[in-house]
């Protein structure tokens, strides 16, 4: 079985600060990490490899420094890594990103299962995973919280919904996006880190992928960002004091009108 | 301060930092409260190959030495001194096998210890033999192909949880210190049982327990080195492990310092953060300087050992004594900076002060360390 | 190079640096220089430059097969579960009516499911001018592939100008798949929608970076302009029973309904009596709850208020609450009318999931807890005294109201 895990390198969101003078994001010194949801996808890939025997490949699209993210995935036990990197892909929205990733996956060929995190912590769109399966025209299951089994080329999973979950069976190949509940990602091992440090990472540029220029990068992206701004900070509130009974009374008065 | 770590050392330090922050800090308070053994954390350390870093490659380890072990112990101690000591104590129990084990013994025990599948412990202390190690009463009597152990060890770290114990016992009482020998004893050996588990001031995640030997019969192959080498083995083991205790002290101090610094910047009094008051500033400056000095001493000593420098008894005693005194001082000051909050169990800082105290006591009290240092100084003068 | 500095025009004034949200510009040798690895090609610097020294090669609109002028009306994908319309759909109909006035067009509800006839009036009363209904047993429950097939066919046939959908588990999976098939622009999880008065295009505003920044996004050259919209942000209309609308019934051949993936079973979890995403009031607990049993206090308060119970990551990781209740970056995003945070310190990862709530009440014994920075009402104290006192008071209030 061949498993492909798609990941994204994101800024560690907790560290994203806004410069109050210029009203811009301060990205300097912000550490890059693997998107937290993608860690669950990586872990699930490694677990499938351990349980069923599989060859695992991690891919990402991003600037050259995204290689770090790939090496981290290798240190957790993924077998191979591919970096898709080209200025031609800069400015891609979710449509163009999923187009590019889908075509890279086609180039890898012979895949059975694609795993993605539910969404990325910088963009929070949750659109790239389903976008990839749509481009590849394979079945998808989003928000997967458990893989029950993989047997006879059929995968059976639990998909988290608002009021419970759906049990879904899909033939392979298919694409899953996973939520936190699915597992607890392992930390890398020292031996894995040493192996990852020496591993060769395949880099694919537009030269290798040769994609339709109308579908990549800024010009292949239907959406455009026209404005970025800081939301008005929540006004610091009012502190209620007194003994518990008094406080409860005050709060009741304040909330009364909101409670039907 | 930049200690010019190699890529490999930096990798180990970063990994230990990650484990400490993600897997240990969140559970530190829980284990401090419940005194359960932190098996979950041990599993994480095992999975990350950290139990193997100081074990030779041919036995499944990473072939690195004492310095990387110190880096790991320090990082883990920043988050929890108790969980860190479970790790460091296993290293203490493993060193005698690395240093004095024969090929069979190494092959039998080291791979499992390197993989973290089993933990080790070192058993020397007895109720009446603390600093005066020559007063031990546990005996090992040879009978055919076996030794029969009788006696009681106490305050044994990892006691009850470890599966491999290195036990010091007298094979010939008439020879005093030269009559002691070291044995490998496995858990579940008939005649080997555990007594009371201690209720401790600090490092409460770790297990400290009595070992009871009642006609405990062990194969003669389990003798480490030769009969009579018990104290040499002990001394050489402590020479290797003392920088580890010192690193633990540095980590505890660093962890407490970071909390105090963050608090000082955040806590407002008289409409200003308390970090703007000189009284606090000077405390912080002293704390940071003391920690850095201790760290430099510990790293230098660990690197000496790894580079094969002999006669490091004095240096390793200095590192252990200084770092642990710093830990006690820094954690006490950290509690002071947090004021009333610092005294409360809801805040993580008082635990550091409780955890720090043991580092002045175990693996040779700081008074014994001073004896060692002084003795060496006088010896050097006589040369 | 899609973006460049015209060196001759640049004076190194650094206005562009201030405008760049991605910190991608530096002054080198007294001229601006753009780090393309950081640049997102957003164009903020182009607008900021008074000397017109930055050139962003706007993509040439690709000559589209579809003429965007043919596209009209606002569609709302109506989400149903168990043949019951989900509240977010009414919120979207309300918003769609507002937008439709600015475009002088109609609002169309698009409903896929089975046995839904009794729900159609309500949709019209609450804002649909007409309804496109695909009623088939095969569409009774949501499945990605048949729903995608049907929606794509409907869009190609009727050509809506705008398509809105709830940013629910279903909505996000379905619309992403549809957008790819028809090459349309899609913006996720919007919290603001408006019409540009001049260009008559949809302005879609959404949080990014966990709510630290907001972005306004357009999709001017592609149709329909598609957006998923966060729960509880838009206002539903009061039902107007005088409203009339026509219902168009569409039927497709069986091949459109086939699905490779198969829905085997639907498990409703008893613990989630109230759907967190739809709840008006959420009572949430964190590390300060101390143990699982203490969540009963919150459940009681939530029951009195008719709300749901949430939890922080710390409480979920400690095993006190199931993951389905987790709110925050790795859990759910909610925006209820009232969010009561009990014993939650308010790490940024948690705030991301709840800071768009209308009113935030924080109860914490640590006066420095960051949660107080976002709280509308902060209470420094022992939640184990305050929560029961609140429960008692609200119980009394409800009893009086009856």
mmCIF file of C-alpha atoms in Angstrom, chain B residues 71-348:
data_model
loop_
_atom_site.group_PDB
_atom_site.id
_atom_site.type_symbol
_atom_site.label_atom_id
_atom_site.label_comp_id
_atom_site.label_asym_id
_atom_site.label_seq_id
_atom_site.Cartn_x
_atom_site.Cartn_y
_atom_site.Cartn_z
ATOM 1 C CA UNK B 71 21.894 17.861 28.320
ATOM 2 C CA UNK B 72 18.858 15.595 28.422
ATOM 3 C CA UNK B 73 18.693 15.505 32.220
ATOM 4 C CA UNK B 74 18.922 19.294 32.374
ATOM 5 C CA UNK B 75 16.132 19.839 29.852
ATOM 6 C CA UNK B 76 13.832 17.310 31.522
ATOM 7 C CA UNK B 77 14.525 18.838 34.943
ATOM 8 C CA UNK B 78 13.454 22.263 33.695
ATOM 9 C CA UNK B 79 9.978 20.795 33.441
ATOM 10 C CA UNK B 80 9.991 18.281 36.295
ATOM 11 C CA UNK B 81 12.858 17.313 38.581
ATOM 12 C CA UNK B 82 10.983 14.190 39.646
ATOM 13 C CA UNK B 83 10.467 12.698 36.209
ATOM 14 C CA UNK B 84 14.017 13.627 35.252
ATOM 15 C CA UNK B 85 15.418 11.666 38.174
ATOM 16 C CA UNK B 86 13.609 8.496 37.099
ATOM 17 C CA UNK B 87 15.511 8.805 33.858
ATOM 18 C CA UNK B 88 18.841 9.739 35.421
ATOM 19 C CA UNK B 89 18.591 6.975 38.037
ATOM 20 C CA UNK B 90 18.235 4.397 35.297
ATOM 21 C CA UNK B 91 21.446 5.748 33.799
ATOM 22 C CA UNK B 92 23.067 5.428 37.223
ATOM 23 C CA UNK B 93 22.053 1.776 37.360
ATOM 24 C CA UNK B 94 23.309 1.199 33.826
ATOM 25 C CA UNK B 95 26.779 2.738 34.168
ATOM 26 C CA UNK B 96 28.294 -0.109 36.253
ATOM 27 C CA UNK B 97 27.285 -2.586 33.542
ATOM 28 C CA UNK B 98 28.789 -0.421 30.799
ATOM 29 C CA UNK B 99 31.972 0.157 32.809
ATOM 30 C CA UNK B 100 32.544 -3.242 34.392
ATOM 31 C CA UNK B 101 30.190 -5.726 32.758
ATOM 32 C CA UNK B 102 31.661 -8.588 30.772
ATOM 33 C CA UNK B 103 30.577 -9.263 27.215
ATOM 34 C CA UNK B 104 27.762 -11.641 28.257
ATOM 35 C CA UNK B 105 26.386 -9.249 30.837
ATOM 36 C CA UNK B 106 26.454 -6.356 28.399
ATOM 37 C CA UNK B 107 24.738 -8.386 25.701
ATOM 38 C CA UNK B 108 22.124 -9.581 28.115
ATOM 39 C CA UNK B 109 21.160 -6.285 29.715
ATOM 40 C CA UNK B 110 22.229 -3.277 27.685
ATOM 41 C CA UNK B 111 19.979 -3.607 24.614
ATOM 42 C CA UNK B 112 16.807 -3.636 26.749
ATOM 43 C CA UNK B 113 18.087 -0.776 28.862
ATOM 44 C CA UNK B 114 19.038 1.201 25.742
ATOM 45 C CA UNK B 115 15.570 0.723 24.317
ATOM 46 C CA UNK B 116 13.973 1.788 27.569
ATOM 47 C CA UNK B 117 12.184 -1.580 27.732
ATOM 48 C CA UNK B 118 13.522 -2.023 31.251
ATOM 49 C CA UNK B 119 14.712 0.525 33.785
ATOM 50 C CA UNK B 120 17.771 0.137 35.969
ATOM 51 C CA UNK B 121 18.578 1.183 39.534
ATOM 52 C CA UNK B 122 21.682 1.360 41.672
ATOM 53 C CA UNK B 123 21.499 0.125 45.271
ATOM 54 C CA UNK B 124 24.156 1.132 47.744
ATOM 55 C CA UNK B 125 22.546 3.053 50.620
ATOM 56 C CA UNK B 126 21.398 1.240 53.749
ATOM 57 C CA UNK B 127 19.748 2.528 56.908
ATOM 58 C CA UNK B 128 23.103 2.663 58.628
ATOM 59 C CA UNK B 129 25.295 3.223 55.638
ATOM 60 C CA UNK B 130 24.654 6.577 54.059
ATOM 61 C CA UNK B 131 27.660 8.797 53.702
ATOM 62 C CA UNK B 132 29.761 6.077 55.309
ATOM 63 C CA UNK B 133 29.351 3.565 52.555
ATOM 64 C CA UNK B 134 31.848 1.154 54.097
ATOM 65 C CA UNK B 135 29.321 0.401 56.837
ATOM 66 C CA UNK B 136 27.013 -1.617 54.584
ATOM 67 C CA UNK B 137 25.647 -4.774 56.120
ATOM 68 C CA UNK B 138 24.086 -6.554 53.148
ATOM 69 C CA UNK B 139 26.009 -9.752 52.543
ATOM 70 C CA UNK B 140 26.593 -12.011 49.575
ATOM 71 C CA UNK B 141 27.779 -15.489 50.416
ATOM 72 C CA UNK B 142 29.075 -17.748 47.689
ATOM 73 C CA UNK B 143 27.519 -21.208 47.558
ATOM 74 C CA UNK B 144 28.543 -23.271 44.542
ATOM 75 C CA UNK B 145 27.383 -21.520 41.414
ATOM 76 C CA UNK B 146 25.336 -18.969 43.335
ATOM 77 C CA UNK B 147 25.605 -16.040 45.666
ATOM 78 C CA UNK B 148 23.108 -15.764 48.484
ATOM 79 C CA UNK B 149 22.139 -12.172 49.285
ATOM 80 C CA UNK B 150 20.795 -11.061 52.635
ATOM 81 C CA UNK B 151 20.125 -7.561 53.865
ATOM 82 C CA UNK B 152 18.233 -4.343 53.362
ATOM 83 C CA UNK B 153 18.836 -1.409 51.022
ATOM 84 C CA UNK B 154 16.840 1.754 51.404
ATOM 85 C CA UNK B 155 16.171 5.082 49.680
ATOM 86 C CA UNK B 156 16.674 3.331 46.355
ATOM 87 C CA UNK B 157 15.557 5.486 43.421
ATOM 88 C CA UNK B 158 13.471 3.563 40.857
ATOM 89 C CA UNK B 159 13.039 0.874 43.544
ATOM 90 C CA UNK B 160 10.110 -1.391 42.706
ATOM 91 C CA UNK B 161 9.809 0.009 39.167
ATOM 92 C CA UNK B 162 13.234 -0.882 37.770
ATOM 93 C CA UNK B 163 13.826 -4.420 36.575
ATOM 94 C CA UNK B 164 17.606 -4.460 36.696
ATOM 95 C CA UNK B 165 19.397 -3.596 39.948
ATOM 96 C CA UNK B 166 23.067 -3.237 40.610
ATOM 97 C CA UNK B 167 23.455 -4.090 44.299
ATOM 98 C CA UNK B 168 26.527 -3.576 46.433
ATOM 99 C CA UNK B 169 26.982 -6.293 49.075
ATOM 100 C CA UNK B 170 29.809 -7.534 51.305
ATOM 101 C CA UNK B 171 31.441 -10.723 50.101
ATOM 102 C CA UNK B 172 34.127 -10.552 52.779
ATOM 103 C CA UNK B 173 33.339 -8.488 55.849
ATOM 104 C CA UNK B 174 36.830 -8.888 57.262
ATOM 105 C CA UNK B 175 38.282 -6.795 54.453
ATOM 106 C CA UNK B 176 36.113 -3.739 55.149
ATOM 107 C CA UNK B 177 35.678 -1.562 52.067
ATOM 108 C CA UNK B 178 37.744 -3.978 50.003
ATOM 109 C CA UNK B 179 35.306 -6.777 50.815
ATOM 110 C CA UNK B 180 32.388 -5.293 48.885
ATOM 111 C CA UNK B 181 31.222 -6.592 45.509
ATOM 112 C CA UNK B 182 28.648 -5.533 42.932
ATOM 113 C CA UNK B 183 25.883 -7.808 41.633
ATOM 114 C CA UNK B 184 23.225 -7.581 38.999
ATOM 115 C CA UNK B 185 19.905 -8.623 40.498
ATOM 116 C CA UNK B 186 16.759 -8.864 38.438
ATOM 117 C CA UNK B 187 13.315 -8.021 39.696
ATOM 118 C CA UNK B 188 11.221 -11.112 40.470
ATOM 119 C CA UNK B 189 14.243 -13.080 41.674
ATOM 120 C CA UNK B 190 12.981 -15.259 44.550
ATOM 121 C CA UNK B 191 14.035 -13.771 47.878
ATOM 122 C CA UNK B 192 14.130 -10.237 46.471
ATOM 123 C CA UNK B 193 11.210 -8.066 47.555
ATOM 124 C CA UNK B 194 10.338 -4.425 48.104
ATOM 125 C CA UNK B 195 9.601 -2.651 51.334
ATOM 126 C CA UNK B 196 8.126 0.685 52.107
ATOM 127 C CA UNK B 197 7.762 3.374 49.457
ATOM 128 C CA UNK B 198 8.940 6.700 50.845
ATOM 129 C CA UNK B 199 6.716 9.781 51.055
ATOM 130 C CA UNK B 200 9.091 12.544 50.008
ATOM 131 C CA UNK B 201 9.397 16.318 50.191
ATOM 132 C CA UNK B 202 10.234 16.638 46.498
ATOM 133 C CA UNK B 203 10.931 14.636 43.319
ATOM 134 C CA UNK B 204 7.681 12.925 44.156
ATOM 135 C CA UNK B 205 7.162 11.467 40.685
ATOM 136 C CA UNK B 206 10.117 9.206 41.370
ATOM 137 C CA UNK B 207 9.879 6.035 43.365
ATOM 138 C CA UNK B 208 12.146 5.702 46.396
ATOM 139 C CA UNK B 209 11.904 2.355 48.045
ATOM 140 C CA UNK B 210 13.437 -0.314 50.243
ATOM 141 C CA UNK B 211 14.910 -3.440 48.683
ATOM 142 C CA UNK B 212 14.773 -6.543 50.871
ATOM 143 C CA UNK B 213 17.005 -9.559 50.257
ATOM 144 C CA UNK B 214 16.137 -12.738 52.132
ATOM 145 C CA UNK B 215 18.283 -15.669 51.053
ATOM 146 C CA UNK B 216 18.083 -14.277 47.562
ATOM 147 C CA UNK B 217 19.917 -16.693 45.304
ATOM 148 C CA UNK B 218 21.562 -15.247 42.215
ATOM 149 C CA UNK B 219 23.786 -16.994 39.662
ATOM 150 C CA UNK B 220 27.482 -16.309 40.066
ATOM 151 C CA UNK B 221 27.552 -14.929 36.508
ATOM 152 C CA UNK B 222 25.789 -11.881 37.907
ATOM 153 C CA UNK B 223 28.870 -10.711 39.774
ATOM 154 C CA UNK B 224 30.137 -7.498 38.185
ATOM 155 C CA UNK B 225 33.879 -7.340 37.802
ATOM 156 C CA UNK B 226 35.546 -9.352 40.502
ATOM 157 C CA UNK B 227 34.868 -9.938 44.164
ATOM 158 C CA UNK B 228 36.108 -7.004 46.200
ATOM 159 C CA UNK B 229 35.609 -4.470 43.421
ATOM 160 C CA UNK B 230 32.334 -3.163 44.846
ATOM 161 C CA UNK B 231 33.706 0.157 45.978
ATOM 162 C CA UNK B 232 35.822 0.825 42.938
ATOM 163 C CA UNK B 233 32.727 0.192 40.844
ATOM 164 C CA UNK B 234 30.725 2.531 43.063
ATOM 165 C CA UNK B 235 33.289 5.306 42.891
ATOM 166 C CA UNK B 236 33.740 5.067 39.139
ATOM 167 C CA UNK B 237 29.970 4.994 38.656
ATOM 168 C CA UNK B 238 29.508 8.093 40.781
ATOM 169 C CA UNK B 239 32.279 9.875 38.938
ATOM 170 C CA UNK B 240 30.247 9.318 35.759
ATOM 171 C CA UNK B 241 26.879 10.096 37.254
ATOM 172 C CA UNK B 242 27.632 13.147 39.392
ATOM 173 C CA UNK B 243 27.560 15.532 36.444
ATOM 174 C CA UNK B 244 24.067 14.140 35.825
ATOM 175 C CA UNK B 245 22.884 15.148 39.291
ATOM 176 C CA UNK B 246 24.554 18.500 38.738
ATOM 177 C CA UNK B 247 22.758 18.856 35.408
ATOM 178 C CA UNK B 248 19.497 18.029 37.147
ATOM 179 C CA UNK B 249 20.203 20.863 39.602
ATOM 180 C CA UNK B 250 20.965 23.268 36.760
ATOM 181 C CA UNK B 251 17.720 22.299 35.034
ATOM 182 C CA UNK B 252 15.629 22.763 38.163
ATOM 183 C CA UNK B 253 17.227 26.166 38.756
ATOM 184 C CA UNK B 254 16.679 27.192 35.139
ATOM 185 C CA UNK B 255 13.044 26.102 35.185
ATOM 186 C CA UNK B 256 12.342 28.054 38.367
ATOM 187 C CA UNK B 257 14.212 31.079 37.081
ATOM 188 C CA UNK B 258 12.180 31.210 33.873
ATOM 189 C CA UNK B 259 8.913 31.159 35.791
ATOM 190 C CA UNK B 260 10.145 33.893 38.142
ATOM 191 C CA UNK B 261 11.333 36.061 35.271
ATOM 192 C CA UNK B 262 8.058 35.759 33.405
ATOM 193 C CA UNK B 263 6.114 36.526 36.557
ATOM 194 C CA UNK B 264 8.269 39.555 37.366
ATOM 195 C CA UNK B 265 7.508 41.050 33.976
ATOM 196 C CA UNK B 266 3.797 40.387 34.311
ATOM 197 C CA UNK B 267 3.071 41.151 37.957
ATOM 198 C CA UNK B 268 2.037 44.742 38.539
ATOM 199 C CA UNK B 269 2.458 46.466 41.859
ATOM 200 C CA UNK B 270 2.398 50.215 42.456
ATOM 201 C CA UNK B 271 1.251 50.450 38.806
ATOM 202 C CA UNK B 272 4.480 48.992 37.460
ATOM 203 C CA UNK B 273 5.711 45.539 36.655
ATOM 204 C CA UNK B 274 7.789 44.357 39.596
ATOM 205 C CA UNK B 275 10.644 43.677 37.186
ATOM 206 C CA UNK B 276 11.140 47.444 37.089
ATOM 207 C CA UNK B 277 12.219 47.468 40.739
ATOM 208 C CA UNK B 278 15.905 47.219 41.385
ATOM 209 C CA UNK B 279 15.438 44.830 44.287
ATOM 210 C CA UNK B 280 13.894 42.295 41.909
ATOM 211 C CA UNK B 281 16.294 43.112 39.090
ATOM 212 C CA UNK B 282 19.328 42.338 41.214
ATOM 213 C CA UNK B 283 17.832 39.075 42.366
ATOM 214 C CA UNK B 284 17.192 38.076 38.755
ATOM 215 C CA UNK B 285 20.697 39.079 37.714
ATOM 216 C CA UNK B 286 22.276 37.035 40.511
ATOM 217 C CA UNK B 287 20.094 34.024 39.754
ATOM 218 C CA UNK B 288 20.945 34.052 36.054
ATOM 219 C CA UNK B 289 24.667 34.441 36.734
ATOM 220 C CA UNK B 290 24.751 31.634 39.267
ATOM 221 C CA UNK B 291 22.908 29.280 36.921
ATOM 222 C CA UNK B 292 25.264 30.073 34.060
ATOM 223 C CA UNK B 293 28.334 29.489 36.257
ATOM 224 C CA UNK B 294 26.944 26.174 37.441
ATOM 225 C CA UNK B 295 26.144 25.126 33.900
ATOM 226 C CA UNK B 296 29.623 25.982 32.691
ATOM 227 C CA UNK B 297 31.144 23.871 35.461
ATOM 228 C CA UNK B 298 28.851 20.929 34.752
ATOM 229 C CA UNK B 299 29.432 20.989 30.993
ATOM 230 C CA UNK B 300 33.182 21.298 31.403
ATOM 231 C CA UNK B 301 33.239 18.350 33.765
ATOM 232 C CA UNK B 302 31.053 16.187 31.524
ATOM 233 C CA UNK B 303 33.268 16.951 28.560
ATOM 234 C CA UNK B 304 36.348 16.007 30.596
ATOM 235 C CA UNK B 305 34.847 12.617 31.297
ATOM 236 C CA UNK B 306 33.913 12.074 27.672
ATOM 237 C CA UNK B 307 37.413 12.975 26.558
ATOM 238 C CA UNK B 308 38.972 10.400 28.836
ATOM 239 C CA UNK B 309 40.499 12.745 31.380
ATOM 240 C CA UNK B 310 41.371 10.743 34.497
ATOM 241 C CA UNK B 311 41.040 11.772 38.109
ATOM 242 C CA UNK B 312 37.920 13.795 37.745
ATOM 243 C CA UNK B 313 36.714 13.105 41.284
ATOM 244 C CA UNK B 314 37.407 16.678 42.377
ATOM 245 C CA UNK B 315 35.887 18.324 39.315
ATOM 246 C CA UNK B 316 32.786 16.210 39.380
ATOM 247 C CA UNK B 317 32.364 16.854 43.113
ATOM 248 C CA UNK B 318 32.725 20.573 42.495
ATOM 249 C CA UNK B 319 30.106 20.502 39.759
ATOM 250 C CA UNK B 320 27.629 18.519 41.835
ATOM 251 C CA UNK B 321 28.106 20.610 44.961
ATOM 252 C CA UNK B 322 28.046 23.997 43.278
ATOM 253 C CA UNK B 323 25.126 23.297 40.962
ATOM 254 C CA UNK B 324 22.964 21.862 43.713
ATOM 255 C CA UNK B 325 23.692 24.773 46.059
ATOM 256 C CA UNK B 326 22.773 27.126 43.218
ATOM 257 C CA UNK B 327 19.549 25.205 42.614
ATOM 258 C CA UNK B 328 18.534 25.579 46.248
ATOM 259 C CA UNK B 329 19.357 29.271 46.292
ATOM 260 C CA UNK B 330 17.723 30.081 42.952
ATOM 261 C CA UNK B 331 14.519 28.156 43.634
ATOM 262 C CA UNK B 332 14.187 29.807 47.058
ATOM 263 C CA UNK B 333 14.591 33.231 45.456
ATOM 264 C CA UNK B 334 12.123 32.306 42.737
ATOM 265 C CA UNK B 335 9.490 31.523 45.363
ATOM 266 C CA UNK B 336 10.320 34.875 46.958
ATOM 267 C CA UNK B 337 9.748 36.721 43.698
ATOM 268 C CA UNK B 338 6.319 35.156 43.318
ATOM 269 C CA UNK B 339 5.555 36.225 46.877
ATOM 270 C CA UNK B 340 2.357 34.849 48.333
ATOM 271 C CA UNK B 341 1.463 33.147 45.045
ATOM 272 C CA UNK B 342 4.821 31.420 45.104
ATOM 273 C CA UNK B 343 3.962 29.742 48.378
ATOM 274 C CA UNK B 344 0.752 28.251 47.042
ATOM 275 C CA UNK B 345 0.523 24.818 45.487
ATOM 276 C CA UNK B 346 -1.635 26.206 42.672
ATOM 277 C CA UNK B 347 1.486 27.808 41.255
ATOM 278 C CA UNK B 348 4.229 25.558 39.937
#
